[in-house]
Amino acid sequence: MIIDIFHLLIDEDKKKEYVVTNVAIFSEKKNPNPLKFHSDSRKGMYRAQIYLKGGGNNSGGFKYIKKSNNNNSISQGIQTSSNELSDRDFQKYKNNVVDLSGSEGDLVIFDTLGFHGKHPCLNERRTIACEFQPKENNYPKSQIDF
């Protein structure tokens, strides 16, 4: 499955430049707090996640600010030290939010440089997530060979 996602995500001419750097299963429930919009600040990193359980508005559905991965006015100059988008700055971009809540089996792939967050997890949200990064970037990473 991870190899299929890799082939779906990475262009043929760039496949040798990317590696799988993380595979994890996450489970969360009874958390009334949404995850604020933030950037992982890693240019070139992509994350794919599949909802195994939940993924709706009450179970950690994913949200993304479209074009925030390549818009300098969003991704530069307004981040805090924690890479969270402030409430004031969020107001400027709230009309660009894409709600990618879903259900079991849905796949969400995104550029982690862009601002993303999630709905509260009152009901359980379980996902399998995998990350893909360029081999040559300077960020710490592991490589998982398949």
PDB file of C-alpha atoms in Angstrom:
ATOM      1  CA  MET A   1       0.000   0.000   0.000  1.00  0.00           C
ATOM      2  CA  ILE A   2       2.793   2.462   0.883  1.00  0.00           C
ATOM      3  CA  ILE A   3       4.590   1.676  -2.346  1.00  0.00           C
ATOM      4  CA  ASP A   4       1.341   2.274  -4.277  1.00  0.00           C
ATOM      5  CA  ILE A   5       0.937   5.658  -2.575  1.00  0.00           C
ATOM      6  CA  PHE A   6       4.569   6.502  -3.378  1.00  0.00           C
ATOM      7  CA  HIS A   7       3.957   5.776  -7.070  1.00  0.00           C
ATOM      8  CA  LEU A   8       0.732   7.775  -7.028  1.00  0.00           C
ATOM      9  CA  LEU A   9       2.360  10.775  -5.352  1.00  0.00           C
ATOM     10  CA  ILE A  10       5.878  11.137  -6.764  1.00  0.00           C
ATOM     11  CA  ASP A  11       6.470  11.949 -10.429  1.00  0.00           C
ATOM     12  CA  GLU A  12       8.364   9.265 -12.326  1.00  0.00           C
ATOM     13  CA  ASP A  13      11.383  11.519 -12.945  1.00  0.00           C
ATOM     14  CA  LYS A  14      11.703  12.305  -9.203  1.00  0.00           C
ATOM     15  CA  LYS A  15      11.206   8.842  -7.702  1.00  0.00           C
ATOM     16  CA  LYS A  16      14.948   8.325  -7.126  1.00  0.00           C
ATOM     17  CA  GLU A  17      15.133  11.630  -5.235  1.00  0.00           C
ATOM     18  CA  TYR A  18      12.548  10.653  -2.563  1.00  0.00           C
ATOM     19  CA  VAL A  19      12.516   8.168   0.315  1.00  0.00           C
ATOM     20  CA  VAL A  20       9.868   6.922   2.719  1.00  0.00           C
ATOM     21  CA  THR A  21      10.874   8.427   6.061  1.00  0.00           C
ATOM     22  CA  ASN A  22       8.082   7.470   8.447  1.00  0.00           C
ATOM     23  CA  VAL A  23       5.173   5.072   8.783  1.00  0.00           C
ATOM     24  CA  ALA A  24       2.983   5.304  11.876  1.00  0.00           C
ATOM     25  CA  ILE A  25      -0.459   4.444  13.176  1.00  0.00           C
ATOM     26  CA  PHE A  26      -2.110   7.133  15.292  1.00  0.00           C
ATOM     27  CA  SER A  27      -5.164   6.792  17.517  1.00  0.00           C
ATOM     28  CA  GLU A  28      -6.846   9.566  19.432  1.00  0.00           C
ATOM     29  CA  LYS A  29     -10.192  10.055  21.213  1.00  0.00           C
ATOM     30  CA  LYS A  30     -11.852  12.156  23.891  1.00  0.00           C
ATOM     31  CA  ASN A  31      -9.851  15.240  22.862  1.00  0.00           C
ATOM     32  CA  PRO A  32     -12.210  18.246  22.582  1.00  0.00           C
ATOM     33  CA  ASN A  33      -9.453  20.524  21.250  1.00  0.00           C
ATOM     34  CA  PRO A  34      -8.918  20.953  17.525  1.00  0.00           C
ATOM     35  CA  LEU A  35      -5.338  20.920  16.273  1.00  0.00           C
ATOM     36  CA  LYS A  36      -4.575  24.514  15.294  1.00  0.00           C
ATOM     37  CA  PHE A  37      -3.380  25.302  11.804  1.00  0.00           C
ATOM     38  CA  HIS A  38       0.381  24.868  11.631  1.00  0.00           C
ATOM     39  CA  SER A  39       3.163  24.129   9.169  1.00  0.00           C
ATOM     40  CA  ASP A  40       5.688  21.333   9.581  1.00  0.00           C
ATOM     41  CA  SER A  41       8.173  23.705   7.885  1.00  0.00           C
ATOM     42  CA  ARG A  42       9.716  20.982   5.729  1.00  0.00           C
ATOM     43  CA  LYS A  43       9.897  21.935   2.092  1.00  0.00           C
ATOM     44  CA  GLY A  44       9.388  18.941  -0.183  1.00  0.00           C
ATOM     45  CA  MET A  45       7.872  16.643   2.457  1.00  0.00           C
ATOM     46  CA  TYR A  46       4.560  14.971   1.719  1.00  0.00           C
ATOM     47  CA  ARG A  47       2.360  13.056   4.113  1.00  0.00           C
ATOM     48  CA  ALA A  48      -0.277  10.534   3.199  1.00  0.00           C
ATOM     49  CA  GLN A  49      -2.820   9.411   5.739  1.00  0.00           C
ATOM     50  CA  ILE A  50      -5.605   6.891   5.518  1.00  0.00           C
ATOM     51  CA  TYR A  51      -8.546   7.051   7.893  1.00  0.00           C
ATOM     52  CA  LEU A  52      -8.837   3.640   9.528  1.00  0.00           C
ATOM     53  CA  LYS A  53     -11.550   4.826  11.909  1.00  0.00           C
ATOM     54  CA  GLY A  54     -13.300   8.174  12.226  1.00  0.00           C
ATOM     55  CA  GLY A  55     -12.154  11.157  10.215  1.00  0.00           C
ATOM     56  CA  GLY A  56     -15.339  13.227  10.512  1.00  0.00           C
ATOM     57  CA  ASN A  57     -16.044  16.579  12.161  1.00  0.00           C
ATOM     58  CA  ASN A  58     -16.172  14.960  15.628  1.00  0.00           C
ATOM     59  CA  SER A  59     -13.366  12.495  15.035  1.00  0.00           C
ATOM     60  CA  GLY A  60     -10.356  14.492  13.880  1.00  0.00           C
ATOM     61  CA  GLY A  61     -11.234  15.308  10.294  1.00  0.00           C
ATOM     62  CA  PHE A  62      -8.329  16.946   8.458  1.00  0.00           C
ATOM     63  CA  LYS A  63      -8.291  20.610   7.307  1.00  0.00           C
ATOM     64  CA  TYR A  64      -5.866  22.419   4.996  1.00  0.00           C
ATOM     65  CA  ILE A  65      -5.435  26.019   3.850  1.00  0.00           C
ATOM     66  CA  LYS A  66      -5.210  25.682   0.091  1.00  0.00           C
ATOM     67  CA  LYS A  67      -2.166  27.170  -1.623  1.00  0.00           C
ATOM     68  CA  SER A  68      -0.483  27.878   1.734  1.00  0.00           C
ATOM     69  CA  ASN A  69       2.375  25.583   0.737  1.00  0.00           C
ATOM     70  CA  ASN A  70       3.490  27.920  -2.058  1.00  0.00           C
ATOM     71  CA  ASN A  71       2.241  31.351  -1.031  1.00  0.00           C
ATOM     72  CA  ASN A  72       5.045  33.382   0.535  1.00  0.00           C
ATOM     73  CA  SER A  73       2.590  35.781   2.160  1.00  0.00           C
ATOM     74  CA  ILE A  74       1.152  32.871   4.150  1.00  0.00           C
ATOM     75  CA  SER A  75       4.182  30.689   4.778  1.00  0.00           C
ATOM     76  CA  GLN A  76       6.672  33.454   5.551  1.00  0.00           C
ATOM     77  CA  GLY A  77       6.541  36.194   8.124  1.00  0.00           C
ATOM     78  CA  ILE A  78       3.449  35.146  10.056  1.00  0.00           C
ATOM     79  CA  GLN A  79       4.542  31.964  11.785  1.00  0.00           C
ATOM     80  CA  THR A  80       5.221  31.874  15.467  1.00  0.00           C
ATOM     81  CA  SER A  81       8.108  29.920  16.916  1.00  0.00           C
ATOM     82  CA  SER A  82       5.750  26.942  17.189  1.00  0.00           C
ATOM     83  CA  ASN A  83       4.815  27.225  13.470  1.00  0.00           C
ATOM     84  CA  GLU A  84       1.164  27.769  14.401  1.00  0.00           C
ATOM     85  CA  LEU A  85      -0.929  30.221  12.448  1.00  0.00           C
ATOM     86  CA  SER A  86      -2.158  32.896  14.877  1.00  0.00           C
ATOM     87  CA  ASP A  87      -5.910  33.447  15.251  1.00  0.00           C
ATOM     88  CA  ARG A  88      -5.496  36.928  13.738  1.00  0.00           C
ATOM     89  CA  ASP A  89      -3.634  35.593  10.703  1.00  0.00           C
ATOM     90  CA  PHE A  90      -6.100  32.711  10.343  1.00  0.00           C
ATOM     91  CA  GLN A  91      -8.911  35.238   9.818  1.00  0.00           C
ATOM     92  CA  LYS A  92      -7.177  36.404   6.623  1.00  0.00           C
ATOM     93  CA  TYR A  93      -7.205  32.906   5.138  1.00  0.00           C
ATOM     94  CA  LYS A  94     -10.316  31.267   6.612  1.00  0.00           C
ATOM     95  CA  ASN A  95     -12.037  31.352   3.207  1.00  0.00           C
ATOM     96  CA  ASN A  96      -9.217  29.172   1.826  1.00  0.00           C
ATOM     97  CA  VAL A  97      -9.796  26.307   4.272  1.00  0.00           C
ATOM     98  CA  VAL A  98     -10.558  22.964   2.660  1.00  0.00           C
ATOM     99  CA  ASP A  99     -12.262  20.468   4.957  1.00  0.00           C
ATOM    100  CA  LEU A 100     -11.012  16.982   4.132  1.00  0.00           C
ATOM    101  CA  SER A 101     -13.034  15.161   6.735  1.00  0.00           C
ATOM    102  CA  GLY A 102     -13.844  11.703   5.512  1.00  0.00           C
ATOM    103  CA  SER A 103     -14.560   8.174   6.497  1.00  0.00           C
ATOM    104  CA  GLU A 104     -12.788   4.847   6.843  1.00  0.00           C
ATOM    105  CA  GLY A 105     -10.625   4.064   3.820  1.00  0.00           C
ATOM    106  CA  ASP A 106     -10.250   7.644   2.583  1.00  0.00           C
ATOM    107  CA  LEU A 107      -6.729   8.744   1.625  1.00  0.00           C
ATOM    108  CA  VAL A 108      -5.510  12.316   2.180  1.00  0.00           C
ATOM    109  CA  ILE A 109      -2.164  13.395   0.702  1.00  0.00           C
ATOM    110  CA  PHE A 110      -0.736  16.835   1.429  1.00  0.00           C
ATOM    111  CA  ASP A 111       2.338  19.041   1.362  1.00  0.00           C
ATOM    112  CA  THR A 112       3.303  19.545   5.026  1.00  0.00           C
ATOM    113  CA  LEU A 113       4.782  22.970   4.302  1.00  0.00           C
ATOM    114  CA  GLY A 114       1.211  24.240   3.977  1.00  0.00           C
ATOM    115  CA  PHE A 115      -0.910  25.065   7.009  1.00  0.00           C
ATOM    116  CA  HIS A 116      -2.981  22.142   8.219  1.00  0.00           C
ATOM    117  CA  GLY A 117      -4.947  21.125  11.295  1.00  0.00           C
ATOM    118  CA  LYS A 118      -7.814  18.917  12.380  1.00  0.00           C
ATOM    119  CA  HIS A 119     -11.206  18.912  14.031  1.00  0.00           C
ATOM    120  CA  PRO A 120     -11.603  17.776  17.665  1.00  0.00           C
ATOM    121  CA  CYS A 121     -11.431  14.026  18.358  1.00  0.00           C
ATOM    122  CA  LEU A 122     -14.436  13.433  20.566  1.00  0.00           C
ATOM    123  CA  ASN A 123     -14.945  10.085  18.850  1.00  0.00           C
ATOM    124  CA  GLU A 124     -11.967   7.947  17.927  1.00  0.00           C
ATOM    125  CA  ARG A 125      -9.779   8.825  14.968  1.00  0.00           C
ATOM    126  CA  ARG A 126      -7.293   6.201  13.859  1.00  0.00           C
ATOM    127  CA  THR A 127      -5.018   6.740  10.868  1.00  0.00           C
ATOM    128  CA  ILE A 128      -2.025   5.210   9.219  1.00  0.00           C
ATOM    129  CA  ALA A 129       0.353   7.902   8.027  1.00  0.00           C
ATOM    130  CA  CYS A 130       3.457   7.771   5.900  1.00  0.00           C
ATOM    131  CA  GLU A 131       5.891  10.509   4.992  1.00  0.00           C
ATOM    132  CA  PHE A 132       8.000  11.014   1.898  1.00  0.00           C
ATOM    133  CA  GLN A 133      10.989  13.388   1.804  1.00  0.00           C
ATOM    134  CA  PRO A 134      13.688  14.280  -0.682  1.00  0.00           C
ATOM    135  CA  LYS A 135      16.904  12.402   0.101  1.00  0.00           C
ATOM    136  CA  GLU A 136      19.002  15.538  -0.248  1.00  0.00           C
ATOM    137  CA  ASN A 137      17.171  17.940   2.083  1.00  0.00           C
ATOM    138  CA  ASN A 138      18.833  18.945   5.364  1.00  0.00           C
ATOM    139  CA  TYR A 139      16.024  17.885   7.698  1.00  0.00           C
ATOM    140  CA  PRO A 140      16.559  14.999  10.118  1.00  0.00           C
ATOM    141  CA  LYS A 141      14.962  11.847   8.787  1.00  0.00           C
ATOM    142  CA  SER A 142      15.171   8.086   8.704  1.00  0.00           C
ATOM    143  CA  GLN A 143      14.852   5.957   5.630  1.00  0.00           C
ATOM    144  CA  ILE A 144      12.533   2.972   5.484  1.00  0.00           C
ATOM    145  CA  ASP A 145      13.429   0.539   2.732  1.00  0.00           C
ATOM    146  CA  PHE A 146      10.794  -1.719   1.199  1.00  0.00           C
TER     147      PHE A 146
END
